[in-house]
PDB file of C-alpha atoms and ligand atoms in Angstrom:
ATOM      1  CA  UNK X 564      89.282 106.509  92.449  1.00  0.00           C
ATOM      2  CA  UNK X 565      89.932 107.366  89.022  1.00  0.00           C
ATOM      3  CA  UNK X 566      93.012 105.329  87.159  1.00  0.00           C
ATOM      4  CA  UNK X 567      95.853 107.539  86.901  1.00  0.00           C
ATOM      5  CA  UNK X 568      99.334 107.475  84.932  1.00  0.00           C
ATOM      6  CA  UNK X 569     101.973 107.215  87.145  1.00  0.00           C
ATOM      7  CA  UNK X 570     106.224 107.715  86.488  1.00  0.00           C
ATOM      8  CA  UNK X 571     108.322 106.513  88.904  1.00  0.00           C
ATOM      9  CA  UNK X 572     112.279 106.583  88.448  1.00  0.00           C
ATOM     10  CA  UNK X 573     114.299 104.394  90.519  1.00  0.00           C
ATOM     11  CA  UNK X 574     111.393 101.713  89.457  1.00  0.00           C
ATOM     12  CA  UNK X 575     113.968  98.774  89.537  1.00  0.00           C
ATOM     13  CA  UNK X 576     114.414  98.001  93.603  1.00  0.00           C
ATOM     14  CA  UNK X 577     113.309  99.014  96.733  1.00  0.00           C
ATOM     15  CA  UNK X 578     110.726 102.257  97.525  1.00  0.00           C
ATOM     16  CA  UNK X 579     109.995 102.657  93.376  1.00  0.00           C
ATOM     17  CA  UNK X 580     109.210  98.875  93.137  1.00  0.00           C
ATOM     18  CA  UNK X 581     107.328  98.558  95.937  1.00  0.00           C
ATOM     19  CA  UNK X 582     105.398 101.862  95.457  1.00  0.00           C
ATOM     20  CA  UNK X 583     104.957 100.834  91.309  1.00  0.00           C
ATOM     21  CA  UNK X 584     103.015  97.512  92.757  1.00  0.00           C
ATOM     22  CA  UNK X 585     100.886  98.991  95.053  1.00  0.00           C
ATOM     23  CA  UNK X 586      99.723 101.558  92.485  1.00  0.00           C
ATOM     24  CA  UNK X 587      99.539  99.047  89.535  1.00  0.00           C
ATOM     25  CA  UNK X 588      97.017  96.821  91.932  1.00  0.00           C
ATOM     26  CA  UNK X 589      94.896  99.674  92.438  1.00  0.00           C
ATOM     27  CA  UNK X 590      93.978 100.416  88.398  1.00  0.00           C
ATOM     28  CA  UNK X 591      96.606 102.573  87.692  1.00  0.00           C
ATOM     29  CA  UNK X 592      99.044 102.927  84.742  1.00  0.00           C
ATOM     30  CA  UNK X 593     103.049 102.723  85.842  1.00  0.00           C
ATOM     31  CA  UNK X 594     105.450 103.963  83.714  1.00  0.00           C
ATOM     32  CA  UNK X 595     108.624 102.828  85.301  1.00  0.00           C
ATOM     33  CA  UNK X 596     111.982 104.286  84.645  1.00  0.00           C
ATOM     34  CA  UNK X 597     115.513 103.241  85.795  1.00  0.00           C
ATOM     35  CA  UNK X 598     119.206 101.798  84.559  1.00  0.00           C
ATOM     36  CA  UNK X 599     118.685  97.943  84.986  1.00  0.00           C
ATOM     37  CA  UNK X 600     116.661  96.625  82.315  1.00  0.00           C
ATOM     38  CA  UNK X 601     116.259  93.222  83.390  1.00  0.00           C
ATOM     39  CA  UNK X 602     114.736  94.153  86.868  1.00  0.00           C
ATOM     40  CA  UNK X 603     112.540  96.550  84.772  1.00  0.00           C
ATOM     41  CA  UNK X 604     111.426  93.644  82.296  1.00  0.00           C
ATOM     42  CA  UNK X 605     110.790  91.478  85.455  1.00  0.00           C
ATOM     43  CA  UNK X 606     108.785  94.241  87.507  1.00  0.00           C
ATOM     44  CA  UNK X 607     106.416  94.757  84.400  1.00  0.00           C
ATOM     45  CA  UNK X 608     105.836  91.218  83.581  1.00  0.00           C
ATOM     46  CA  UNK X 609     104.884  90.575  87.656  1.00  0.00           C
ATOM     47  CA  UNK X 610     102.601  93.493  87.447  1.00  0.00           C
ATOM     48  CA  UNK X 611     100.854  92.175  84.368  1.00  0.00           C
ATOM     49  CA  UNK X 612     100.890  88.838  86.109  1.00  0.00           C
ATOM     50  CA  UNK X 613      98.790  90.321  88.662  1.00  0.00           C
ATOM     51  CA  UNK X 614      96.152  91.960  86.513  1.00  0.00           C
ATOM     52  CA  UNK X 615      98.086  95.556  86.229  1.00  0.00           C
ATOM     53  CA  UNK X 616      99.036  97.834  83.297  1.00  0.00           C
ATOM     54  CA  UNK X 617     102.694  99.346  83.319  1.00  0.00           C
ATOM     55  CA  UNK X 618     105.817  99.539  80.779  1.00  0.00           C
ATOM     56  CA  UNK X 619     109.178 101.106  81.601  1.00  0.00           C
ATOM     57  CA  UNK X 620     111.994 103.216  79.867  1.00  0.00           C
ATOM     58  CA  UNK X 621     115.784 102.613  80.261  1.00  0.00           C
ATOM     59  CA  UNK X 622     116.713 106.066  82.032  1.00  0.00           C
ATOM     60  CA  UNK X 623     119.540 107.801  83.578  1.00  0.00           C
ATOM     61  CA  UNK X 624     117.903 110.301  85.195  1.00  0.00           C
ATOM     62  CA  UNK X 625     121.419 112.731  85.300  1.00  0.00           C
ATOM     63  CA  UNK X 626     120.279 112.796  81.879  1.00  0.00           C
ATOM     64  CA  UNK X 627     117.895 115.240  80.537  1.00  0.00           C
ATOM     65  CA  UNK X 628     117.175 113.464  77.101  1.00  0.00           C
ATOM     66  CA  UNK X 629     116.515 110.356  79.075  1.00  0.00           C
ATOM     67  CA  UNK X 630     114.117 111.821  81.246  1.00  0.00           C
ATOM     68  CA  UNK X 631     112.141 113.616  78.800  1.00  0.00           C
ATOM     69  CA  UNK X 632     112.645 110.490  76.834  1.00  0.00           C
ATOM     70  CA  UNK X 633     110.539 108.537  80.274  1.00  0.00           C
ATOM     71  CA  UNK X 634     107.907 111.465  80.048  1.00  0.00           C
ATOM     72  CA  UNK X 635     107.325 110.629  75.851  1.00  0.00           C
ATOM     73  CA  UNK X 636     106.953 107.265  77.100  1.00  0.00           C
ATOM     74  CA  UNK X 637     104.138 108.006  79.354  1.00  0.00           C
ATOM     75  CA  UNK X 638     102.348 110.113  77.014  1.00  0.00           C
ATOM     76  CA  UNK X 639     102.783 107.747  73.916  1.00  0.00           C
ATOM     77  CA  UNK X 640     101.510 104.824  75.973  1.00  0.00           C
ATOM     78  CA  UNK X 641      98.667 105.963  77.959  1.00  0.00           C
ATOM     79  CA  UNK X 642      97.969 109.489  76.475  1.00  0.00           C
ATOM     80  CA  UNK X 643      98.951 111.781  79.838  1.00  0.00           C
ATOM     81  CA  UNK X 644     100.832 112.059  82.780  1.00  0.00           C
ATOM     82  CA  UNK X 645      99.361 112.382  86.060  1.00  0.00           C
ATOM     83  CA  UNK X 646     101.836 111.752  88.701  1.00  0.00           C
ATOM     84  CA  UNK X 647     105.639 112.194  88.723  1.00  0.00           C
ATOM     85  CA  UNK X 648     107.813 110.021  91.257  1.00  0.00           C
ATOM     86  CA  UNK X 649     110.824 111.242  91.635  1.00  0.00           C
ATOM     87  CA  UNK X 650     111.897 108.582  93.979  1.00  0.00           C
ATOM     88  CA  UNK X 651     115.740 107.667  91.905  1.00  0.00           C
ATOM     89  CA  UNK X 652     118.614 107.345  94.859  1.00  0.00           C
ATOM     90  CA  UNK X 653     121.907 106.413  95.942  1.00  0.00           C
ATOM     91  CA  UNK X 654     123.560 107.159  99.827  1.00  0.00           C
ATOM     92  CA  UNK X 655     126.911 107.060  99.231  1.00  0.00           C
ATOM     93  CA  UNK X 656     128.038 108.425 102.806  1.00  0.00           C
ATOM     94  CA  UNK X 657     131.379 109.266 103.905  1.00  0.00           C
ATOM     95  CA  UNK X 658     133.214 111.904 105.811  1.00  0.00           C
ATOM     96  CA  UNK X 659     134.657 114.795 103.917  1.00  0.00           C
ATOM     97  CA  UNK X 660     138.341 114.152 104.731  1.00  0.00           C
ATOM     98  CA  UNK X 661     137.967 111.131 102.950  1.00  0.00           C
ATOM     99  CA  UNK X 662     138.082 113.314  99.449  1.00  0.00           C
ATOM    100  CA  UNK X 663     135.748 110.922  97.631  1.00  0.00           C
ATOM    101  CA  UNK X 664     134.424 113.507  94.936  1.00  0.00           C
ATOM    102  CA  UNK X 665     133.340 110.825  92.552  1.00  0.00           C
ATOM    103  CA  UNK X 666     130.928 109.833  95.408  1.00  0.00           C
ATOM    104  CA  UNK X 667     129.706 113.482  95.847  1.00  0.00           C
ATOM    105  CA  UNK X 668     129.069 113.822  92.104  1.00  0.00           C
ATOM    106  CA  UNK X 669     126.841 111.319  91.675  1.00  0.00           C
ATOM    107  CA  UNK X 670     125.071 112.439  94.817  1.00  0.00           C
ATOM    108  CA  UNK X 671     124.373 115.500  93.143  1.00  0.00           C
ATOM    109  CA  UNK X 672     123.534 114.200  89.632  1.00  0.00           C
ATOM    110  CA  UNK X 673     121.204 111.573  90.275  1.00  0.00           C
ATOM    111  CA  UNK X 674     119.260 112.991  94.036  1.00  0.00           C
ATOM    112  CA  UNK X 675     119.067 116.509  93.020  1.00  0.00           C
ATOM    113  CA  UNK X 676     119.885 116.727  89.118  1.00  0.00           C
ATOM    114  CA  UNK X 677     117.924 113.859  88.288  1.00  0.00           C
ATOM    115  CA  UNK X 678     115.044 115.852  90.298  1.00  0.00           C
ATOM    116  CA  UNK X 679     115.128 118.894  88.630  1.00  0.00           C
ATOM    117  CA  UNK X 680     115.591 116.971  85.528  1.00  0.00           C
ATOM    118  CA  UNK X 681     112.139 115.047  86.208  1.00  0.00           C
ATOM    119  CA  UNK X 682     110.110 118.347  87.133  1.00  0.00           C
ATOM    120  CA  UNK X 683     111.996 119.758  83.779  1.00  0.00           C
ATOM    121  CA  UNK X 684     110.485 116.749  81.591  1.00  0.00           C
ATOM    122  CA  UNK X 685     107.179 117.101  83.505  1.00  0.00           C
ATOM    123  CA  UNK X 686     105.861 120.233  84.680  1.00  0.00           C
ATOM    124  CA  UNK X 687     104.955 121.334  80.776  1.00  0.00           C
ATOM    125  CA  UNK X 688     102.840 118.498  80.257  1.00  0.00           C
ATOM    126  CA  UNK X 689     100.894 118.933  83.776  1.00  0.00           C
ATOM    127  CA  UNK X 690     100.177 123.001  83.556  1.00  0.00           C
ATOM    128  CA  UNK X 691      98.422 121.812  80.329  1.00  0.00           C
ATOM    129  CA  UNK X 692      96.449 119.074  81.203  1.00  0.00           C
ATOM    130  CA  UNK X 693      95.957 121.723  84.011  1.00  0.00           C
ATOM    131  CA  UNK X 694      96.485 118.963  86.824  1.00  0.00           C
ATOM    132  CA  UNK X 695      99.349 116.862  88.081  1.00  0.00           C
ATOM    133  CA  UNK X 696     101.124 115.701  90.950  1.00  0.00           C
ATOM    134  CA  UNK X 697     104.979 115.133  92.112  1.00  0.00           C
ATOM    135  CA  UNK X 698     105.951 113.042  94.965  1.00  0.00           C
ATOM    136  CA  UNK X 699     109.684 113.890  95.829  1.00  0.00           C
ATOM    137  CA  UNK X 700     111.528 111.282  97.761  1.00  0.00           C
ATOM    138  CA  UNK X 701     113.681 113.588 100.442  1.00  0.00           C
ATOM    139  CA  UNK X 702     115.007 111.371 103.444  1.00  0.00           C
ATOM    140  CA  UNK X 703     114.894 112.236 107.232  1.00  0.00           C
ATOM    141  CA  UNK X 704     118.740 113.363 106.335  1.00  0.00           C
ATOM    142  CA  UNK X 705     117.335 116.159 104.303  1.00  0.00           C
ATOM    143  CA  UNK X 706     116.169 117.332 107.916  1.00  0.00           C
ATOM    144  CA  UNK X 707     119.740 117.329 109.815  1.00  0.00           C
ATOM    145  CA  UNK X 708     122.983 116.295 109.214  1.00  0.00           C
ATOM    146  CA  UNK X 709     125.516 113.762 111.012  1.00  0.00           C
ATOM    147  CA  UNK X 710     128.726 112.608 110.480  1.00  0.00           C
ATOM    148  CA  UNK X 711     129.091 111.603 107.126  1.00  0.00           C
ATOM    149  CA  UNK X 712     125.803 112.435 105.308  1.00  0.00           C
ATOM    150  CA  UNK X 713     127.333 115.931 104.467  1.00  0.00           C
ATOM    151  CA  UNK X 714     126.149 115.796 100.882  1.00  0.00           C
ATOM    152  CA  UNK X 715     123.648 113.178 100.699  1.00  0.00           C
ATOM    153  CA  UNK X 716     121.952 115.473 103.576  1.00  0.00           C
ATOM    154  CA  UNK X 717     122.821 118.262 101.378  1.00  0.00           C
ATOM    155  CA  UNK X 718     121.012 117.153  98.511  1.00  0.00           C
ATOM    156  CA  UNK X 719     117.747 115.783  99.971  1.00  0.00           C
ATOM    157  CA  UNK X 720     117.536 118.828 102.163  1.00  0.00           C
ATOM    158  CA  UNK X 721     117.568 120.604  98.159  1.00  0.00           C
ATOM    159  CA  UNK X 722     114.560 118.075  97.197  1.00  0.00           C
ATOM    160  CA  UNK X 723     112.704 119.636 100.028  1.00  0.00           C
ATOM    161  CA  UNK X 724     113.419 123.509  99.038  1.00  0.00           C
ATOM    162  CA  UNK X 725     112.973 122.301  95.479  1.00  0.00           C
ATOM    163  CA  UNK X 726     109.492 121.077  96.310  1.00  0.00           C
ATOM    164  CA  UNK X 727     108.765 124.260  98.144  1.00  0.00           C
ATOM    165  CA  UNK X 728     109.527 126.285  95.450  1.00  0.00           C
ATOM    166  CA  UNK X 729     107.705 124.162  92.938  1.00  0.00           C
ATOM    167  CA  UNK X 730     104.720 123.690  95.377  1.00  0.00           C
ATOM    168  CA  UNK X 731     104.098 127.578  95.735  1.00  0.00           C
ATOM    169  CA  UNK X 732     104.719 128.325  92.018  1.00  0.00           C
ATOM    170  CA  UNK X 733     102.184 125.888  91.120  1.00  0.00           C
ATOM    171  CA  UNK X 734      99.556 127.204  94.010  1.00  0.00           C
ATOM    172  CA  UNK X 735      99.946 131.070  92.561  1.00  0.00           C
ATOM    173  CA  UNK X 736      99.718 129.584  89.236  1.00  0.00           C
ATOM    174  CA  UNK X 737      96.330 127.592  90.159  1.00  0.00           C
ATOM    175  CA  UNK X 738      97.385 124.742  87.894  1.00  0.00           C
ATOM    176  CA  UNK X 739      96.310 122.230  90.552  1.00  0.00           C
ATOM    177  CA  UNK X 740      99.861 120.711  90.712  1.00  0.00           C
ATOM    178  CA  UNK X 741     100.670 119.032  93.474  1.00  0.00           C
ATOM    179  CA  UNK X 742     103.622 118.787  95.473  1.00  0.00           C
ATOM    180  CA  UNK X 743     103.908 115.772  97.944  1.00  0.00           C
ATOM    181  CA  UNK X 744     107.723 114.940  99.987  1.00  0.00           C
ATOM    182  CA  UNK X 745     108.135 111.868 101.391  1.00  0.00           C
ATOM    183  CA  UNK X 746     111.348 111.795 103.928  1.00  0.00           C
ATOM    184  CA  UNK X 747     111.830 107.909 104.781  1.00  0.00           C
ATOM    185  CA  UNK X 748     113.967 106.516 108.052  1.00  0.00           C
ATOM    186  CA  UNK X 749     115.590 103.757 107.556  1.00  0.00           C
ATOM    187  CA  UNK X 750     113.612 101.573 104.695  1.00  0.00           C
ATOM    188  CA  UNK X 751     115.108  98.080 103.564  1.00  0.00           C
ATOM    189  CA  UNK X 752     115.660  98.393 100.048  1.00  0.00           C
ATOM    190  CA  UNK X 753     119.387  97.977  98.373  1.00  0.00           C
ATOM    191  CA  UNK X 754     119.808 101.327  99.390  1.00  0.00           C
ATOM    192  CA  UNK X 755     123.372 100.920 101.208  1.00  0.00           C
ATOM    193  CA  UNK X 756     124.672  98.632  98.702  1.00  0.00           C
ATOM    194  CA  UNK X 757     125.507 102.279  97.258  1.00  0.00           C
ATOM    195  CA  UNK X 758     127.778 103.170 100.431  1.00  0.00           C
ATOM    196  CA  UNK X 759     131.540 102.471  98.908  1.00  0.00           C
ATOM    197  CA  UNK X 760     133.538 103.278 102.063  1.00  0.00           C
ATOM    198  CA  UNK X 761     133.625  99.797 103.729  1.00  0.00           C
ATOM    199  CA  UNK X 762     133.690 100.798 107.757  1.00  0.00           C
ATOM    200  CA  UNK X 763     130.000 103.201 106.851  1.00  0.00           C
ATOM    201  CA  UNK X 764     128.616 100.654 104.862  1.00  0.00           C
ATOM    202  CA  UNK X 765     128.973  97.323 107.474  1.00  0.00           C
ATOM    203  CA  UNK X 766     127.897  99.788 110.207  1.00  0.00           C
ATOM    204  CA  UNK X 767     124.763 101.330 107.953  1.00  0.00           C
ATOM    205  CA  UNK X 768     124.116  97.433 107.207  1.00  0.00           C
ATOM    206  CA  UNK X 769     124.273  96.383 111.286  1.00  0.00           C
ATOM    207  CA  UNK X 770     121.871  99.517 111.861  1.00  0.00           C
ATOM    208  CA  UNK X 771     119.386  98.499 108.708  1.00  0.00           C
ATOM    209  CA  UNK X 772     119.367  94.593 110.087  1.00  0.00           C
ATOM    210  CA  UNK X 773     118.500  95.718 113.167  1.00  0.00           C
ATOM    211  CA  UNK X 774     115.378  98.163 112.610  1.00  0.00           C
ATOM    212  CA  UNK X 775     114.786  99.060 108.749  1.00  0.00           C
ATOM    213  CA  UNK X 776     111.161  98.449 107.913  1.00  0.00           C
ATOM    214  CA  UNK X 777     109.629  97.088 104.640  1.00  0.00           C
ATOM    215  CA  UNK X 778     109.265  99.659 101.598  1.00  0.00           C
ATOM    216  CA  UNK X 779     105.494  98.679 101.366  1.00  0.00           C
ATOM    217  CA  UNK X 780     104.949 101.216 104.275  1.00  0.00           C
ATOM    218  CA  UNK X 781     106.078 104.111 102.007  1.00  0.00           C
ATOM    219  CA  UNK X 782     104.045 102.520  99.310  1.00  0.00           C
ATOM    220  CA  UNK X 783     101.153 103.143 101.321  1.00  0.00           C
ATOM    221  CA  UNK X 784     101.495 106.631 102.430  1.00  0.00           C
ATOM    222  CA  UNK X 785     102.118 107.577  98.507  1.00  0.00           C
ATOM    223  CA  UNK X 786      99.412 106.105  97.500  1.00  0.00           C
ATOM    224  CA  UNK X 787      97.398 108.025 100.315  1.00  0.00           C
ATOM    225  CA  UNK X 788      98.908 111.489  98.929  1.00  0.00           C
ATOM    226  CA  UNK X 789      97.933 110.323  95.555  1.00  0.00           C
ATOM    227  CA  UNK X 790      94.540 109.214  96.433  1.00  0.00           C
ATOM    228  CA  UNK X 791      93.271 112.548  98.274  1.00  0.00           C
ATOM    229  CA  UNK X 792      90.611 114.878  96.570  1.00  0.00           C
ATOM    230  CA  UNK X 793      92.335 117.061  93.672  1.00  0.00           C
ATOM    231  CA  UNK X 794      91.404 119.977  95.668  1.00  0.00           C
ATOM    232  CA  UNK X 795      93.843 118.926  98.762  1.00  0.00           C
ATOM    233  CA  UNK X 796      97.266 118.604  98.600  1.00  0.00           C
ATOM    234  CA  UNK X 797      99.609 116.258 101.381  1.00  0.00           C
ATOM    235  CA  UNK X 798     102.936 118.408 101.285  1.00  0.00           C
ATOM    236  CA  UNK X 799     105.151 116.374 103.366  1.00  0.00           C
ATOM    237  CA  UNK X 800     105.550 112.454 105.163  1.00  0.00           C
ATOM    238  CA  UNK X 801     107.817 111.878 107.295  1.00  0.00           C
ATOM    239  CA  UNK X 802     108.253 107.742 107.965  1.00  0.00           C
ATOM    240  CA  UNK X 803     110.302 105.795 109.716  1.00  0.00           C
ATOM    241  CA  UNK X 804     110.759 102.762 112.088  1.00  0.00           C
ATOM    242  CA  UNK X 805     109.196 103.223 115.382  1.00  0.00           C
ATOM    243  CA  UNK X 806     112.385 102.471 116.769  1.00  0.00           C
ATOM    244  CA  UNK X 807     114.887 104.663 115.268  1.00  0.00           C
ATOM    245  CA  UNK X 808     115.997 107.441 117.411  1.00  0.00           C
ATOM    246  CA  UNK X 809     117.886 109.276 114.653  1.00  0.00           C
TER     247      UNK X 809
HETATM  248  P1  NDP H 465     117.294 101.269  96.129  1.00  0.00           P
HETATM  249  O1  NDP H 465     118.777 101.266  95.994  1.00  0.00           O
HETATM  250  O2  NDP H 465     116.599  99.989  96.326  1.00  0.00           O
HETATM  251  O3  NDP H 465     116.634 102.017  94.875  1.00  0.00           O
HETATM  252  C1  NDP H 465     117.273 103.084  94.221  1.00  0.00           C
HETATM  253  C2  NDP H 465     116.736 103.158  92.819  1.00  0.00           C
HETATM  254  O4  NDP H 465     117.335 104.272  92.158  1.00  0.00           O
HETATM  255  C3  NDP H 465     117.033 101.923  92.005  1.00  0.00           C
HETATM  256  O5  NDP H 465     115.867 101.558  91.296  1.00  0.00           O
HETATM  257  C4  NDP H 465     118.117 102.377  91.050  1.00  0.00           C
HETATM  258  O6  NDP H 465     117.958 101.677  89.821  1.00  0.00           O
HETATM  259  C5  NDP H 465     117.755 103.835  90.889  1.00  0.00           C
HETATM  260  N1  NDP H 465     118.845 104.657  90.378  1.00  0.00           N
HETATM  261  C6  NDP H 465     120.072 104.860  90.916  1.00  0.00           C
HETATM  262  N2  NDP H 465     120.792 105.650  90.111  1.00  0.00           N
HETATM  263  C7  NDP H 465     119.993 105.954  89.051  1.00  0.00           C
HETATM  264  C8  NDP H 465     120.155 106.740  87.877  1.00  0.00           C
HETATM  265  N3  NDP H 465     121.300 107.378  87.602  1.00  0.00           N
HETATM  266  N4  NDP H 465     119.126 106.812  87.002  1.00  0.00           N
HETATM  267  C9  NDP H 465     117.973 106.164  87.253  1.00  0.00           C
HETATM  268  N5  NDP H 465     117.748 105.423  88.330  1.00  0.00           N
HETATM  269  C10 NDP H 465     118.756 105.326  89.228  1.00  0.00           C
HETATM  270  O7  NDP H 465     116.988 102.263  97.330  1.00  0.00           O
HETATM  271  P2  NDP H 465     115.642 102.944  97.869  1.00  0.00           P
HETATM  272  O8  NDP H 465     114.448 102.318  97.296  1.00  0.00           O
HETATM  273  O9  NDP H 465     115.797 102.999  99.330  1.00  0.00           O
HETATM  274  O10 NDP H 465     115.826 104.424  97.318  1.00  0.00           O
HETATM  275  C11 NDP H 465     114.777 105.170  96.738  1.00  0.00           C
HETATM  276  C12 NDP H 465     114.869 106.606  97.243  1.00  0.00           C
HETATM  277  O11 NDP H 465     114.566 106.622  98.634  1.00  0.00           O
HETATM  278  C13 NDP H 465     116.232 107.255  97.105  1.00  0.00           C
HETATM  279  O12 NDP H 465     116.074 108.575  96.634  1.00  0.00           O
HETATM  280  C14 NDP H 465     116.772 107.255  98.513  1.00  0.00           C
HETATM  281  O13 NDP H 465     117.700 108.276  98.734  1.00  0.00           O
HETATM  282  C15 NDP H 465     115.487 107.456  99.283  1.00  0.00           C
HETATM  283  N6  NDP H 465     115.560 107.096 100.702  1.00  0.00           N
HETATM  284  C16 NDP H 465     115.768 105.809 101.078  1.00  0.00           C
HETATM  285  C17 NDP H 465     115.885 105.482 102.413  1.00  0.00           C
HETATM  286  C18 NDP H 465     116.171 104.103 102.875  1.00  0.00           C
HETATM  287  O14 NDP H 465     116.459 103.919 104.071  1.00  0.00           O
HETATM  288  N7  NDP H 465     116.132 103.090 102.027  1.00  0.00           N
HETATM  289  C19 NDP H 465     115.743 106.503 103.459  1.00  0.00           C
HETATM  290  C20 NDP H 465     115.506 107.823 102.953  1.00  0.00           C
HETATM  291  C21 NDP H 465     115.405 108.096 101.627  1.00  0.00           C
HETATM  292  P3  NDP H 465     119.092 101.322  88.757  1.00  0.00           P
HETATM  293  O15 NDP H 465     120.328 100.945  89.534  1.00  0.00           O
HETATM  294  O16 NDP H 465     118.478 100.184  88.003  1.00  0.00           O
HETATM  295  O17 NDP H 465     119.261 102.552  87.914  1.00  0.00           O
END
């Protein structure tokens, strides 16, 4: 397997850490991008620790000149950009009568702005180096809706159309892009410590406790997408605990 440069956002906890770890240990270069610097620092330093080569950018990904700012990064350190993660989260559930717009905004700015924003600082960069590969975190939400994950369903359901899109542009375009979703169940990562409404979150917590699995699973099955031949091209994962029924 050739040693590849890899950008994940949302680097600093859970599903990006994990995932950045996993890839770092098997020769590749991470290029890690999220708010908390310290976490960033620390992830880095472990990675070197074991052997690995990564470095991280400070990023917002609502913002475009951050994002594009993560992309420079990758291209001034390692000299390309082979894989974009856009993995950056939060699940801020509640019902509608409850009115919390702040909540939906960010929803929308981080899961599906800071998406578009990725593919925006991205894409260029891959058509010319004529190869390339997103992996698109979604969620099993993005399939169907409940109570309460109006708009968090609402915007992973728009990383999966986005990824459609972007998936058959690149095909007609024969750019060999790839486009690879990965729609998680219930993963423990820090996740719900995004919920604000009190009664969700303790109930989200009680059903995580009880049957989350470890973000080292969907590690694995992105580093299988990433792995395949250049000619093939894994479109969609869906994990999640054997156990959860919804
Ligand atoms: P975590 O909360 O552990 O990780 C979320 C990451 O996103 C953090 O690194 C956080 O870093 C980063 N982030 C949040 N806001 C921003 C922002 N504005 N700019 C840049 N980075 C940001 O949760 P997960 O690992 O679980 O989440 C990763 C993805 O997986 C998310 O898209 C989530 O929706 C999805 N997912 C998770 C599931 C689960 O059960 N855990 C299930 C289905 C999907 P920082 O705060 O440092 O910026």
């Amino acid at each position: 397997m050739s040693k590849k440069v890899i950008v994940i956002t949302g680097a600093s906890s859970g599903i990006g850490e994990a995932t950045a770890k996993l890839l770092a240990s098997q020769g590749n270069q991470l290029v890690l991008g999220a708010r908390r610097a310290d976490k960033l620092q620390k992830i880095v330093k472990d990675i070197e620790t074991a052997g690995g080569e990564a470095t991280y950018a400070v990023t917002d990904v609502a913002k475009l000149d951050d994002v594009k700012a993560l992309a420079a990064k990758a291209i001034s350190s390692y000299g390309r950009l082979d894989v974009w993660m856009n993995n950056a989260g939060l699940m801020p559930q509640s019902q509608f009568i409850q009115g919390k717009v702040d909540d939906w905004n960010r929803m929308i700015d981080v899961n599906l702005r800071g998406v578009l924003n990725g593919i925006n600082a991205a894409l260029p960069t891959m058509r010319e180096q004529k190869a390339g590969q997103f992996i698109n975190i979604s969620s099993i939400a993005g399939h169907s809706a409940h109570s309460g994950s109006g708009v968090y369903s609402a915007t992973k359901a728009g990383v999966l159309m986005i990824s459609e899109a972007l998936r058959a542009e690149e095909a007609a375009a024969e750019s060999n892009v790839r486009v690879t979703v990965v729609s998680p169940g219930a993963i423990a990562t820090e996740l719900v410590n995004s919920i604000t409404d009190e009664a969700t979150k303790s109930g989200t917590e009680e059903f995580y406790n009880a049957f989350a699995i470890a973000p080292e699973r969907v590690a694995k099955t992105i580093a299988f997408a990433i792995n395949q031949e250049a000619d093939t091209e894994i479109n969609e994962f869906v994990i999640r605990p054997s156990r959860q029924v919804m």
